[in-house]
Amino acid sequence: MSNASCHCIALRKATRKLSSLYDAALAPLGINVGQFSLLRRVRRFGPVSLTDLAEYLDLDRSTVGRNTKVLERMGLLTVATGRDQREALLSLTDAGRQVVEDGAPLWDAVQGNIETRLGAERLAQLHDILNDIQTDC
Amino acid sequence: MSNASCHCIALRKATRKLSSLYDAALAPLGINVGQFSLLRRVRRFGPVSLTDLAEYLDLDRSTVGRNTKVLERMGLLTVATGRDQREALLSLTDAGRQVVEDGAPLWDAVQGNIETRLGAERLAQLHDILNDIQTDC
DNA sequence: TCAAACTGCGGGTATATGCACGTATCTATG
DNA sequence: CATAGATACGTGCATATACCCGCAGTTTGA
């Protein structure tokens, strides 16, 4: 079976496509799906440090640091120093909260599209498999 | 169901993990899974233009152009001008062919691991779903 | 034949992502 | 209390990825 096309490449390809779908849906807000996800995490867990946020998002800390810089420049979140002066505590600005709120229906729409297209069963299969992939290392 | 976590983010996360697995396996060769995939395509279809290769890989042409530059710098492929002087025709060098050959067993190993871990059925489900995602736009 | 339309690329711009390294800060121990 | 070790970040480096624009070479239609 290993002669089949690379599972990794197939996954990457699908990820690009799916990302572009979500990105297109959120485009009216001027943010992409990664940024939307990050903002929602900050809304939910903020004020939160970069390290903790990176853990939640399962991304490298430095990646999160750079990604937040973009959102900070956009005025969607602020970075404050905590009691521990090393910590960069992230919080949403009013604009950031607004974007998350405005984005919800847009995100719901794409998410719903995907669910309709794939159906509940295959969707469950997908998440089950993805989960396996992530927990195997 | 839309309250579940974002399908796109889940896919991206799994893609990062899986990519790093493949990358680790190919690390002895000094290339990553994307580069390995590209080299194999060039071996199979070369000499091939950037535009055609981009189509095969389902990547943006400029992305492929940049990615090939890295491999060219590594001495794994060469860029020649075709009859149509605009075309950049890609071919593997001897070193490139060697890398593809040496990489085959390494790639087989990871690919096989994944297949063992997921099992044939779930693997078929995965590809079926990924295929759907890609063809829906 | 000659200009218009088309095509193939390169480069600029921007984000995403991870690793390695350096700096500032905190903490625990002698 | 001073210092070694741990922790939180930032930055440099490298690749991945896409979009847009402009240049140059090609093809085509009048």
mmCIF file of C-alpha atoms (C1' of nucleotides) in Angstrom:
data_model
loop_
_atom_site.group_PDB
_atom_site.id
_atom_site.type_symbol
_atom_site.label_atom_id
_atom_site.label_comp_id
_atom_site.label_asym_id
_atom_site.label_seq_id
_atom_site.Cartn_x
_atom_site.Cartn_y
_atom_site.Cartn_z
ATOM 1 C CA MET A 1 0.000 0.000 0.000
ATOM 2 C CA SER A 2 2.962 2.266 0.561
ATOM 3 C CA ASN A 3 3.081 2.846 -3.128
ATOM 4 C CA ALA A 4 0.023 5.018 -2.779
ATOM 5 C CA SER A 5 0.622 8.728 -2.810
ATOM 6 C CA CYS A 6 2.149 10.209 0.293
ATOM 7 C CA HIS A 7 -0.329 10.544 3.133
ATOM 8 C CA CYS A 8 1.487 13.593 4.359
ATOM 9 C CA ILE A 9 1.383 15.382 1.043
ATOM 10 C CA ALA A 10 -2.306 14.561 0.690
ATOM 11 C CA LEU A 11 -2.978 15.980 4.114
ATOM 12 C CA ARG A 12 -1.014 19.111 3.346
ATOM 13 C CA LYS A 13 -2.881 19.617 0.130
ATOM 14 C CA ALA A 14 -6.277 19.255 1.758
ATOM 15 C CA THR A 15 -5.188 21.574 4.524
ATOM 16 C CA ARG A 16 -4.248 24.274 2.054
ATOM 17 C CA LYS A 17 -7.598 23.981 0.334
ATOM 18 C CA LEU A 18 -9.598 23.965 3.515
ATOM 19 C CA SER A 19 -7.636 26.858 4.932
ATOM 20 C CA SER A 20 -8.327 28.908 1.852
ATOM 21 C CA LEU A 21 -12.044 28.200 2.236
ATOM 22 C CA TYR A 22 -12.055 29.414 5.811
ATOM 23 C CA ASP A 23 -9.816 32.338 4.906
ATOM 24 C CA ALA A 24 -12.195 33.393 2.154
ATOM 25 C CA ALA A 25 -15.133 33.251 4.539
ATOM 26 C CA LEU A 26 -13.356 35.429 7.085
ATOM 27 C CA ALA A 27 -11.851 37.789 4.516
ATOM 28 C CA PRO A 28 -14.502 40.474 5.134
ATOM 29 C CA LEU A 29 -12.979 40.844 8.599
ATOM 30 C CA GLY A 30 -9.466 41.176 7.274
ATOM 31 C CA ILE A 31 -8.214 38.136 9.157
ATOM 32 C CA ASN A 32 -7.568 34.508 8.312
ATOM 33 C CA VAL A 33 -8.590 31.319 10.050
ATOM 34 C CA GLY A 34 -5.387 31.027 12.040
ATOM 35 C CA GLN A 35 -5.777 34.517 13.365
ATOM 36 C CA PHE A 36 -9.435 33.922 14.131
ATOM 37 C CA SER A 37 -8.556 30.806 16.060
ATOM 38 C CA LEU A 38 -5.892 32.649 17.991
ATOM 39 C CA LEU A 39 -8.219 35.521 18.858
ATOM 40 C CA ARG A 40 -10.877 33.136 20.089
ATOM 41 C CA ARG A 41 -8.375 31.432 22.306
ATOM 42 C CA VAL A 42 -7.301 34.728 23.764
ATOM 43 C CA ARG A 43 -10.902 35.718 24.359
ATOM 44 C CA ARG A 44 -11.508 32.456 26.129
ATOM 45 C CA PHE A 45 -8.343 32.193 28.173
ATOM 46 C CA GLY A 46 -6.987 35.723 28.288
ATOM 47 C CA PRO A 47 -5.121 37.352 29.771
ATOM 48 C CA VAL A 48 -2.807 34.585 28.735
ATOM 49 C CA SER A 49 0.939 34.295 28.296
ATOM 50 C CA LEU A 50 2.550 33.428 24.988
ATOM 51 C CA THR A 51 3.788 30.143 26.333
ATOM 52 C CA ASP A 52 0.371 29.059 27.546
ATOM 53 C CA LEU A 53 -1.315 30.208 24.367
ATOM 54 C CA ALA A 54 1.232 28.290 22.319
ATOM 55 C CA GLU A 55 0.379 25.214 24.332
ATOM 56 C CA TYR A 56 -3.341 25.663 23.763
ATOM 57 C CA LEU A 57 -2.819 26.164 20.046
ATOM 58 C CA ASP A 58 -0.184 23.474 19.817
ATOM 59 C CA LEU A 59 2.130 25.829 18.015
ATOM 60 C CA ASP A 60 5.689 26.845 18.624
ATOM 61 C CA ARG A 61 5.949 29.706 21.084
ATOM 62 C CA SER A 62 7.933 31.829 18.677
ATOM 63 C CA THR A 63 5.284 31.278 16.024
ATOM 64 C CA VAL A 64 2.589 32.470 18.368
ATOM 65 C CA GLY A 65 4.724 35.429 19.310
ATOM 66 C CA ARG A 66 5.015 36.503 15.698
ATOM 67 C CA ASN A 67 1.381 35.837 14.917
ATOM 68 C CA THR A 68 0.242 37.921 17.849
ATOM 69 C CA LYS A 69 2.450 40.783 16.683
ATOM 70 C CA VAL A 70 0.397 40.988 13.506
ATOM 71 C CA LEU A 71 -2.853 41.056 15.451
ATOM 72 C CA GLU A 72 -1.430 43.607 17.830
ATOM 73 C CA ARG A 73 -0.497 45.827 14.885
ATOM 74 C CA MET A 74 -4.079 45.448 13.684
ATOM 75 C CA GLY A 75 -5.268 46.671 17.055
ATOM 76 C CA LEU A 76 -7.100 43.442 17.835
ATOM 77 C CA LEU A 77 -5.175 42.507 20.932
ATOM 78 C CA THR A 78 -2.838 44.050 23.460
ATOM 79 C CA VAL A 79 0.257 42.762 25.149
ATOM 80 C CA ALA A 80 0.804 43.630 28.789
ATOM 81 C CA THR A 81 3.476 42.689 31.282
ATOM 82 C CA GLY A 82 2.315 40.534 34.145
ATOM 83 C CA ARG A 83 3.520 40.375 37.693
ATOM 84 C CA ASP A 84 6.260 38.211 36.305
ATOM 85 C CA GLN A 85 7.977 40.780 34.153
ATOM 86 C CA ARG A 86 9.048 38.162 31.656
ATOM 87 C CA GLU A 87 5.491 37.302 30.787
ATOM 88 C CA ALA A 88 3.661 38.887 27.862
ATOM 89 C CA LEU A 89 -0.007 38.701 28.773
ATOM 90 C CA LEU A 90 -2.374 38.840 25.821
ATOM 91 C CA SER A 91 -5.875 40.289 25.947
ATOM 92 C CA LEU A 92 -8.386 41.263 23.297
ATOM 93 C CA THR A 93 -9.090 44.895 22.584
ATOM 94 C CA ASP A 94 -12.650 46.056 22.000
ATOM 95 C CA ALA A 95 -11.962 45.810 18.295
ATOM 96 C CA GLY A 96 -10.665 42.305 18.798
ATOM 97 C CA ARG A 97 -13.766 41.253 20.677
ATOM 98 C CA GLN A 98 -15.855 42.795 17.928
ATOM 99 C CA VAL A 99 -13.991 40.855 15.266
ATOM 100 C CA VAL A 100 -14.459 37.592 17.111
ATOM 101 C CA GLU A 101 -18.139 38.360 17.474
ATOM 102 C CA ASP A 102 -18.583 39.394 13.843
ATOM 103 C CA GLY A 103 -16.587 36.403 12.715
ATOM 104 C CA ALA A 104 -18.719 33.850 14.506
ATOM 105 C CA PRO A 105 -21.503 33.672 11.916
ATOM 106 C CA LEU A 106 -18.993 33.669 9.071
ATOM 107 C CA TRP A 107 -17.057 30.870 10.671
ATOM 108 C CA ASP A 108 -20.287 28.995 11.413
ATOM 109 C CA ALA A 109 -21.194 29.171 7.763
ATOM 110 C CA VAL A 110 -18.012 27.530 6.462
ATOM 111 C CA GLN A 111 -17.902 25.076 9.299
ATOM 112 C CA GLY A 112 -21.506 24.181 8.547
ATOM 113 C CA ASN A 113 -20.767 23.833 4.847
ATOM 114 C CA ILE A 114 -18.029 21.368 5.540
ATOM 115 C CA GLU A 115 -20.229 19.420 7.887
ATOM 116 C CA THR A 116 -23.023 19.244 5.376
ATOM 117 C CA ARG A 117 -20.657 18.221 2.648
ATOM 118 C CA LEU A 118 -18.958 15.482 4.623
ATOM 119 C CA GLY A 119 -21.768 14.388 6.857
ATOM 120 C CA ALA A 120 -21.618 13.635 10.539
ATOM 121 C CA GLU A 121 -20.226 10.157 10.197
ATOM 122 C CA ARG A 122 -17.281 10.985 7.979
ATOM 123 C CA LEU A 123 -16.600 14.064 10.038
ATOM 124 C CA ALA A 124 -16.359 11.940 13.146
ATOM 125 C CA GLN A 125 -14.064 9.563 11.297
ATOM 126 C CA LEU A 126 -11.904 12.464 10.206
ATOM 127 C CA HIS A 127 -11.473 13.866 13.687
ATOM 128 C CA ASP A 128 -10.841 10.429 15.055
ATOM 129 C CA ILE A 129 -8.075 9.881 12.524
ATOM 130 C CA LEU A 130 -6.599 13.325 12.930
ATOM 131 C CA ASN A 131 -6.545 12.781 16.634
ATOM 132 C CA ASP A 132 -4.661 9.560 16.147
ATOM 133 C CA ILE A 133 -2.124 11.235 13.943
ATOM 134 C CA GLN A 134 -1.459 13.871 16.539
ATOM 135 C CA THR A 135 -1.093 11.528 19.432
ATOM 136 C CA ASP A 136 1.254 9.117 17.789
ATOM 137 C CA CYS A 137 4.483 10.957 18.204
ATOM 138 C CA MET B 1 -22.224 20.403 15.753
ATOM 139 C CA SER B 2 -20.596 23.604 14.622
ATOM 140 C CA ASN B 3 -19.664 24.228 18.209
ATOM 141 C CA ALA B 4 -17.035 21.558 17.863
ATOM 142 C CA SER B 5 -13.489 22.781 17.358
ATOM 143 C CA CYS B 6 -12.625 24.133 13.956
ATOM 144 C CA HIS B 7 -12.167 21.406 11.372
ATOM 145 C CA CYS B 8 -9.611 23.527 9.589
ATOM 146 C CA ILE B 9 -7.500 24.101 12.665
ATOM 147 C CA ALA B 10 -7.651 20.402 13.481
ATOM 148 C CA LEU B 11 -6.488 19.567 9.993
ATOM 149 C CA ARG B 12 -3.671 22.075 10.179
ATOM 150 C CA LYS B 13 -2.530 20.719 13.494
ATOM 151 C CA ALA B 14 -2.458 17.143 12.246
ATOM 152 C CA THR B 15 -0.639 18.276 9.134
ATOM 153 C CA ARG B 16 2.089 19.897 11.171
ATOM 154 C CA LYS B 17 2.547 16.762 13.230
ATOM 155 C CA LEU B 18 2.553 14.435 10.292
ATOM 156 C CA SER B 19 4.913 16.646 8.350
ATOM 157 C CA SER B 20 7.355 16.660 11.206
ATOM 158 C CA LEU B 21 7.254 12.860 11.305
ATOM 159 C CA TYR B 22 8.088 12.610 7.638
ATOM 160 C CA ASP B 23 10.654 15.364 7.941
ATOM 161 C CA ALA B 24 12.363 13.534 10.771
ATOM 162 C CA ALA B 25 12.490 10.354 8.730
ATOM 163 C CA LEU B 26 14.071 12.122 5.775
ATOM 164 C CA ALA B 27 16.380 14.259 7.881
ATOM 165 C CA PRO B 28 19.404 12.014 7.201
ATOM 166 C CA LEU B 29 19.159 13.158 3.592
ATOM 167 C CA GLY B 30 19.023 16.814 4.519
ATOM 168 C CA ILE B 31 15.637 17.347 2.894
ATOM 169 C CA ASN B 32 12.057 17.500 4.088
ATOM 170 C CA VAL B 33 8.925 15.795 2.872
ATOM 171 C CA GLY B 34 7.875 18.658 0.616
ATOM 172 C CA GLN B 35 11.234 18.654 -1.075
ATOM 173 C CA PHE B 36 11.205 14.886 -1.402
ATOM 174 C CA SER B 37 7.799 15.029 -3.007
ATOM 175 C CA LEU B 38 8.959 17.709 -5.400
ATOM 176 C CA LEU B 39 12.071 15.782 -6.377
ATOM 177 C CA ARG B 40 10.064 12.653 -7.029
ATOM 178 C CA ARG B 41 7.723 14.571 -9.279
ATOM 179 C CA VAL B 42 10.628 15.983 -11.220
ATOM 180 C CA ARG B 43 12.140 12.546 -11.570
ATOM 181 C CA ARG B 44 8.864 11.230 -12.864
ATOM 182 C CA PHE B 45 7.861 14.076 -15.156
ATOM 183 C CA GLY B 46 11.083 15.937 -15.808
ATOM 184 C CA PRO B 47 12.222 17.853 -17.663
ATOM 185 C CA VAL B 48 9.216 19.824 -16.532
ATOM 186 C CA SER B 49 8.351 23.501 -16.438
ATOM 187 C CA LEU B 50 7.562 25.341 -13.222
ATOM 188 C CA THR B 51 3.992 25.877 -14.295
ATOM 189 C CA ASP B 52 3.396 22.207 -15.038
ATOM 190 C CA LEU B 53 5.133 21.088 -11.878
ATOM 191 C CA ALA B 54 3.030 23.505 -9.872
ATOM 192 C CA GLU B 55 -0.047 21.947 -11.405
ATOM 193 C CA TYR B 56 1.094 18.435 -10.536
ATOM 194 C CA LEU B 57 1.866 19.437 -6.978
ATOM 195 C CA ASP B 58 -1.216 21.615 -6.675
ATOM 196 C CA LEU B 59 0.890 24.445 -5.389
ATOM 197 C CA ASP B 60 1.213 28.036 -6.462
ATOM 198 C CA ARG B 61 3.744 28.458 -9.251
ATOM 199 C CA SER B 62 5.718 31.043 -7.329
ATOM 200 C CA THR B 63 5.888 28.662 -4.386
ATOM 201 C CA VAL B 64 7.285 25.937 -6.582
ATOM 202 C CA GLY B 65 9.729 28.399 -8.078
ATOM 203 C CA ARG B 66 11.082 29.299 -4.671
ATOM 204 C CA ASN B 67 11.135 25.718 -3.450
ATOM 205 C CA THR B 68 13.083 24.580 -6.476
ATOM 206 C CA LYS B 69 15.633 27.345 -5.902
ATOM 207 C CA VAL B 70 16.511 25.739 -2.597
ATOM 208 C CA LEU B 71 16.941 22.335 -4.212
ATOM 209 C CA GLU B 72 18.958 23.859 -7.007
ATOM 210 C CA ARG B 73 21.255 25.472 -4.477
ATOM 211 C CA MET B 74 21.626 22.039 -2.881
ATOM 212 C CA GLY B 75 22.703 20.666 -6.239
ATOM 213 C CA LEU B 76 19.759 18.261 -6.434
ATOM 214 C CA LEU B 77 18.189 19.652 -9.567
ATOM 215 C CA THR B 78 19.062 21.865 -12.491
ATOM 216 C CA VAL B 79 17.115 24.509 -14.327
ATOM 217 C CA ALA B 80 17.502 24.727 -18.086
ATOM 218 C CA THR B 81 15.848 26.908 -20.689
ATOM 219 C CA GLY B 82 13.579 25.081 -23.102
ATOM 220 C CA ARG B 83 12.822 25.739 -26.729
ATOM 221 C CA ASP B 84 10.357 28.285 -25.416
ATOM 222 C CA GLN B 85 12.847 30.626 -23.836
ATOM 223 C CA ARG B 86 10.415 31.581 -21.130
ATOM 224 C CA GLU B 87 10.263 28.083 -19.768
ATOM 225 C CA ALA B 88 12.433 26.908 -16.883
ATOM 226 C CA LEU B 89 12.803 23.174 -17.381
ATOM 227 C CA LEU B 90 13.621 21.243 -14.236
ATOM 228 C CA SER B 91 15.621 18.013 -14.170
ATOM 229 C CA LEU B 92 17.268 16.016 -11.426
ATOM 230 C CA THR B 93 21.026 15.979 -11.099
ATOM 231 C CA ASP B 94 22.817 12.740 -10.308
ATOM 232 C CA ALA B 95 22.861 13.812 -6.684
ATOM 233 C CA GLY B 96 19.143 14.475 -6.896
ATOM 234 C CA ARG B 97 18.444 11.043 -8.299
ATOM 235 C CA GLN B 98 20.584 9.560 -5.564
ATOM 236 C CA VAL B 99 18.651 11.395 -2.881
ATOM 237 C CA VAL B 100 15.344 10.203 -4.262
ATOM 238 C CA GLU B 101 16.668 6.680 -4.330
ATOM 239 C CA ASP B 102 18.144 6.829 -0.844
ATOM 240 C CA GLY B 103 14.990 8.453 0.440
ATOM 241 C CA ALA B 104 12.666 5.739 -0.809
ATOM 242 C CA PRO B 105 13.228 3.291 2.064
ATOM 243 C CA LEU B 106 13.099 6.096 4.623
ATOM 244 C CA TRP B 107 9.859 7.349 3.164
ATOM 245 C CA ASP B 108 8.495 3.813 3.005
ATOM 246 C CA ALA B 109 9.213 3.382 6.684
ATOM 247 C CA VAL B 110 7.183 6.399 7.826
ATOM 248 C CA GLN B 111 4.466 5.768 5.328
ATOM 249 C CA GLY B 112 4.289 2.179 6.562
ATOM 250 C CA ASN B 113 4.199 3.309 10.177
ATOM 251 C CA ILE B 114 1.242 5.510 9.506
ATOM 252 C CA GLU B 115 -0.525 2.763 7.661
ATOM 253 C CA THR B 116 0.043 0.301 10.449
ATOM 254 C CA ARG B 117 -1.095 2.796 13.008
ATOM 255 C CA LEU B 118 -4.265 3.778 11.221
ATOM 256 C CA GLY B 119 -5.084 0.554 9.453
ATOM 257 C CA ALA B 120 -6.223 0.136 5.903
ATOM 258 C CA GLU B 121 -9.829 0.992 6.526
ATOM 259 C CA ARG B 122 -9.287 4.275 8.308
ATOM 260 C CA LEU B 123 -6.616 5.171 5.811
ATOM 261 C CA ALA B 124 -9.060 4.691 2.981
ATOM 262 C CA GLN B 125 -11.586 6.796 4.855
ATOM 263 C CA LEU B 126 -9.005 9.510 5.336
ATOM 264 C CA HIS B 127 -8.065 9.711 1.688
ATOM 265 C CA ASP B 128 -11.689 9.626 0.700
ATOM 266 C CA ILE B 129 -12.439 12.555 2.977
ATOM 267 C CA LEU B 130 -9.358 14.516 1.997
ATOM 268 C CA ASN B 131 -10.270 14.024 -1.597
ATOM 269 C CA ASP B 132 -13.709 15.404 -0.932
ATOM 270 C CA ILE B 133 -12.284 18.437 0.787
ATOM 271 C CA GLN B 134 -10.069 19.171 -2.162
ATOM 272 C CA THR B 135 -12.719 18.817 -4.785
ATOM 273 C CA ASP B 136 -15.343 20.894 -3.118
ATOM 274 C CA CYS B 137 -14.147 24.330 -4.067
ATOM 275 C "C1'" DT C 1 4.176 41.753 -40.937
ATOM 276 C "C1'" DC C 2 3.003 43.896 -36.678
ATOM 277 C "C1'" DA C 3 0.525 44.938 -32.798
ATOM 278 C "C1'" DA C 4 -2.474 42.841 -29.266
ATOM 279 C "C1'" DA C 5 -3.258 39.159 -26.378
ATOM 280 C "C1'" DC C 6 -1.298 35.455 -23.969
ATOM 281 C "C1'" DT C 7 2.004 32.877 -21.253
ATOM 282 C "C1'" DG C 8 6.050 31.763 -18.104
ATOM 283 C "C1'" DC C 9 8.717 33.623 -14.563
ATOM 284 C "C1'" DG C 10 10.981 36.528 -11.026
ATOM 285 C "C1'" DG C 11 10.517 39.394 -7.237
ATOM 286 C "C1'" DG C 12 7.974 42.077 -3.687
ATOM 287 C "C1'" DT C 13 4.959 41.546 0.216
ATOM 288 C "C1'" DA C 14 2.824 39.098 3.869
ATOM 289 C "C1'" DT C 15 1.784 35.315 6.872
ATOM 290 C "C1'" DA C 16 2.940 30.595 8.878
ATOM 291 C "C1'" DT C 17 6.101 27.613 11.198
ATOM 292 C "C1'" DG C 18 9.960 25.636 13.817
ATOM 293 C "C1'" DC C 19 14.714 25.519 15.713
ATOM 294 C "C1'" DA C 20 18.666 27.438 17.961
ATOM 295 C "C1'" DC C 21 20.567 30.997 20.608
ATOM 296 C "C1'" DG C 22 20.807 34.959 23.490
ATOM 297 C "C1'" DT C 23 18.853 38.037 27.145
ATOM 298 C "C1'" DA C 24 16.153 39.249 30.988
ATOM 299 C "C1'" DT C 25 13.928 37.635 34.955
ATOM 300 C "C1'" DC C 26 12.664 34.447 38.685
ATOM 301 C "C1'" DT C 27 13.486 30.985 42.018
ATOM 302 C "C1'" DA C 28 15.541 27.850 44.943
ATOM 303 C "C1'" DT C 29 19.560 26.512 47.433
ATOM 304 C "C1'" DG C 30 23.868 26.914 49.990
ATOM 305 C "C1'" DC D 1 22.095 37.065 50.184
ATOM 306 C "C1'" DA D 2 24.425 35.516 46.131
ATOM 307 C "C1'" DT D 3 24.464 32.563 42.497
ATOM 308 C "C1'" DA D 4 23.236 28.513 39.627
ATOM 309 C "C1'" DG D 5 19.506 26.723 37.210
ATOM 310 C "C1'" DA D 6 14.977 27.291 35.308
ATOM 311 C "C1'" DT D 7 11.740 30.069 32.700
ATOM 312 C "C1'" DA D 8 9.619 33.597 29.310
ATOM 313 C "C1'" DC D 9 10.623 35.964 25.400
ATOM 314 C "C1'" DG D 10 12.735 37.970 21.231
ATOM 315 C "C1'" DT D 11 15.487 37.372 17.104
ATOM 316 C "C1'" DG D 12 18.028 35.319 13.334
ATOM 317 C "C1'" DC D 13 17.692 31.849 10.017
ATOM 318 C "C1'" DA D 14 15.376 28.807 6.865
ATOM 319 C "C1'" DT D 15 11.472 26.999 4.517
ATOM 320 C "C1'" DA D 16 6.430 26.988 2.995
ATOM 321 C "C1'" DT D 17 2.735 29.322 0.817
ATOM 322 C "C1'" DA D 18 -0.044 32.583 -1.857
ATOM 323 C "C1'" DC D 19 -1.199 36.859 -4.330
ATOM 324 C "C1'" DC D 20 0.003 40.573 -7.274
ATOM 325 C "C1'" DC D 21 2.670 43.024 -10.612
ATOM 326 C "C1'" DG D 22 5.803 43.668 -14.158
ATOM 327 C "C1'" DC D 23 9.039 41.971 -17.714
ATOM 328 C "C1'" DA D 24 10.103 39.302 -21.515
ATOM 329 C "C1'" DG D 25 9.195 35.885 -24.894
ATOM 330 C "C1'" DT D 26 5.280 33.699 -27.879
ATOM 331 C "C1'" DT D 27 1.380 33.256 -30.451
ATOM 332 C "C1'" DT D 28 -2.326 34.973 -33.085
ATOM 333 C "C1'" DG D 29 -5.367 37.720 -35.748
ATOM 334 C "C1'" DA D 30 -6.032 41.614 -38.821
#
